Amino acid sequence: MALNITKFINRFIDEARDLLRYLGDGVKSLEQGQSDAELINSLFRSAHTIKGSARMLSLEPIAEVSHSLEELLSALREQKIQNNAQVVDALYQSVDSLSDMVEHLSSTQDAKSLPAASQSLCARLLALSAGEAAAPSESTPD
């Protein structure tokens, strides 16, 4: 009997939507100056959950972006970097990118049709997590 991955994809979509809503709300709190450890830990866990679930289902573009997001949140959590406008902008971009991919997956139900992860976004997230000044966001996906 072949495993029907569709039900797992649908569960992932539902969970990811909830986690992404939470991440979006959390980024808004960060933007408003709230940077307490509990908030950042919670956002990190949400990104980690999305990454792990995406990897289990071989949703590599989602896993790649969520991994880079997780790295940035980890740097915030460990206080290697400070919350600032560049970080908040990159976090919003990540949530938007992940949301777009989840909605694409929802409409197609086809993991193979997912667009590739934005390499410029992932590079920006990783640069910021390393404390480097990142290039401004680009409006065109790569």
Tab-separated table of C-alpha atoms in Angstrom:
chain	number	residue	atom	x	y	z
A	1	MET	CA	0.000	0.000	0.000
A	2	ALA	CA	1.450	3.335	-1.069
A	3	LEU	CA	1.590	6.149	1.445
A	4	ASN	CA	-0.769	8.992	0.596
A	5	ILE	CA	1.289	12.077	1.354
A	6	THR	CA	-1.614	14.430	0.547
A	7	LYS	CA	-3.071	14.236	4.046
A	8	PHE	CA	0.364	15.059	5.492
A	9	ILE	CA	0.727	17.983	3.091
A	10	ASN	CA	-2.681	19.290	4.182
A	11	ARG	CA	-1.746	18.972	7.852
A	12	PHE	CA	1.515	20.770	7.157
A	13	ILE	CA	-0.340	23.585	5.373
A	14	ASP	CA	-2.743	24.046	8.289
A	15	GLU	CA	0.052	24.020	10.862
A	16	ALA	CA	2.306	26.293	8.791
A	17	ARG	CA	-0.486	28.828	8.310
A	18	ASP	CA	-1.023	28.998	12.070
A	19	LEU	CA	2.697	29.275	12.785
A	20	LEU	CA	3.172	31.925	10.103
A	21	ARG	CA	0.308	34.003	11.538
A	22	TYR	CA	2.000	33.749	14.915
A	23	LEU	CA	5.374	34.673	13.396
A	24	GLY	CA	3.830	37.684	11.658
A	25	ASP	CA	2.276	38.881	14.908
A	26	GLY	CA	5.576	38.309	16.703
A	27	VAL	CA	7.545	40.288	14.133
A	28	LYS	CA	5.056	43.122	14.581
A	29	SER	CA	5.775	43.008	18.326
A	30	LEU	CA	9.511	43.127	17.608
A	31	GLU	CA	8.944	46.079	15.306
A	32	GLN	CA	7.147	47.865	18.141
A	33	GLY	CA	10.180	47.388	20.381
A	34	GLN	CA	9.274	44.254	22.326
A	35	SER	CA	12.356	42.034	22.378
A	36	ASP	CA	11.922	39.880	25.465
A	37	ALA	CA	13.530	36.460	25.512
A	38	GLU	CA	10.226	34.561	25.702
A	39	LEU	CA	8.896	36.179	22.518
A	40	ILE	CA	12.106	35.497	20.601
A	41	ASN	CA	12.271	31.896	21.890
A	42	SER	CA	8.694	31.336	20.824
A	43	LEU	CA	9.345	32.752	17.341
A	44	PHE	CA	12.434	30.565	17.040
A	45	ARG	CA	10.413	27.467	17.959
A	46	SER	CA	7.797	28.331	15.341
A	47	ALA	CA	10.434	28.662	12.617
A	48	HIS	CA	12.080	25.439	13.823
A	49	THR	CA	8.778	23.562	13.634
A	50	ILE	CA	8.111	24.755	10.091
A	51	LYS	CA	11.642	23.773	9.059
A	52	GLY	CA	11.427	20.307	10.575
A	53	SER	CA	8.004	19.541	9.137
A	54	ALA	CA	9.039	20.833	5.708
A	55	ARG	CA	12.144	18.655	5.739
A	56	MET	CA	10.138	15.569	6.701
A	57	LEU	CA	7.902	16.152	3.686
A	58	SER	CA	10.788	17.064	1.343
A	59	LEU	CA	9.520	20.625	0.927
A	60	GLU	CA	13.060	21.869	0.457
A	61	PRO	CA	12.362	25.486	-0.577
A	62	ILE	CA	10.260	25.987	2.564
A	63	ALA	CA	12.867	24.212	4.687
A	64	GLU	CA	15.652	26.397	3.249
A	65	VAL	CA	13.942	29.709	3.964
A	66	SER	CA	12.755	28.606	7.403
A	67	HIS	CA	16.281	27.417	8.245
A	68	SER	CA	17.693	30.850	7.355
A	69	LEU	CA	14.896	32.491	9.359
A	70	GLU	CA	15.716	30.212	12.278
A	71	GLU	CA	19.383	31.273	12.093
A	72	LEU	CA	18.436	34.944	12.356
A	73	LEU	CA	16.095	34.288	15.270
A	74	SER	CA	18.804	32.214	16.944
A	75	ALA	CA	21.247	35.136	16.682
A	76	LEU	CA	18.614	37.408	18.253
A	77	ARG	CA	17.899	34.843	20.953
A	78	GLU	CA	21.576	34.463	21.811
A	79	GLN	CA	21.963	38.262	21.712
A	80	LYS	CA	24.655	38.041	19.045
A	81	ILE	CA	22.742	40.762	17.187
A	82	GLN	CA	20.291	43.457	18.174
A	83	ASN	CA	16.756	43.951	16.950
A	84	ASN	CA	16.716	46.761	14.377
A	85	ALA	CA	14.853	47.888	11.253
A	86	GLN	CA	16.953	45.688	8.931
A	87	VAL	CA	16.277	42.621	11.045
A	88	VAL	CA	12.552	43.335	11.245
A	89	ASP	CA	12.372	43.911	7.480
A	90	ALA	CA	14.145	40.613	6.809
A	91	LEU	CA	11.836	38.803	9.230
A	92	TYR	CA	8.768	40.212	7.463
A	93	GLN	CA	10.215	39.179	4.090
A	94	SER	CA	10.764	35.661	5.401
A	95	VAL	CA	7.222	35.340	6.678
A	96	ASP	CA	5.887	36.668	3.360
A	97	SER	CA	8.059	34.297	1.343
A	98	LEU	CA	7.070	31.290	3.435
A	99	SER	CA	3.398	32.281	3.315
A	100	ASP	CA	3.555	32.536	-0.480
A	101	MET	CA	5.098	29.074	-0.735
A	102	VAL	CA	2.553	27.545	1.650
A	103	GLU	CA	-0.313	29.078	-0.334
A	104	HIS	CA	1.228	27.802	-3.565
A	105	LEU	CA	1.427	24.342	-2.033
A	106	SER	CA	-2.175	24.636	-0.877
A	107	SER	CA	-3.409	25.471	-4.361
A	108	THR	CA	-1.351	22.859	-6.216
A	109	GLN	CA	-0.958	20.063	-3.644
A	110	ASP	CA	2.304	19.381	-5.505
A	111	ALA	CA	5.566	19.670	-3.583
A	112	LYS	CA	7.560	19.480	-6.803
A	113	SER	CA	5.911	22.644	-8.115
A	114	LEU	CA	7.160	24.814	-5.247
A	115	PRO	CA	9.222	27.751	-6.457
A	116	ALA	CA	12.868	27.739	-5.454
A	117	ALA	CA	13.818	29.504	-2.251
A	118	SER	CA	14.984	33.074	-2.771
A	119	GLN	CA	18.747	32.840	-2.539
A	120	SER	CA	19.048	36.595	-1.988
A	121	LEU	CA	16.625	36.393	0.955
A	122	CYS	CA	18.430	33.425	2.492
A	123	ALA	CA	21.800	35.154	2.042
A	124	ARG	CA	20.421	38.334	3.623
A	125	LEU	CA	19.071	36.407	6.630
A	126	LEU	CA	22.366	34.600	7.126
A	127	ALA	CA	24.381	37.810	6.749
A	128	LEU	CA	22.223	39.558	9.337
A	129	SER	CA	22.497	36.580	11.681
A	130	ALA	CA	26.289	36.864	11.429
A	131	GLY	CA	26.085	40.540	12.350
A	132	GLU	CA	26.941	41.726	8.862
A	133	ALA	CA	25.170	44.601	7.196
A	134	ALA	CA	23.021	43.017	4.537
A	135	ALA	CA	22.140	44.439	1.171
A	136	PRO	CA	18.760	46.140	1.050
A	137	SER	CA	15.862	43.937	0.105
A	138	GLU	CA	15.317	43.411	-3.569
A	139	SER	CA	11.877	43.562	-5.088
A	140	THR	CA	12.588	40.949	-7.743
A	141	PRO	CA	12.766	37.291	-6.738
A	142	ASP	CA	15.678	35.231	-7.970
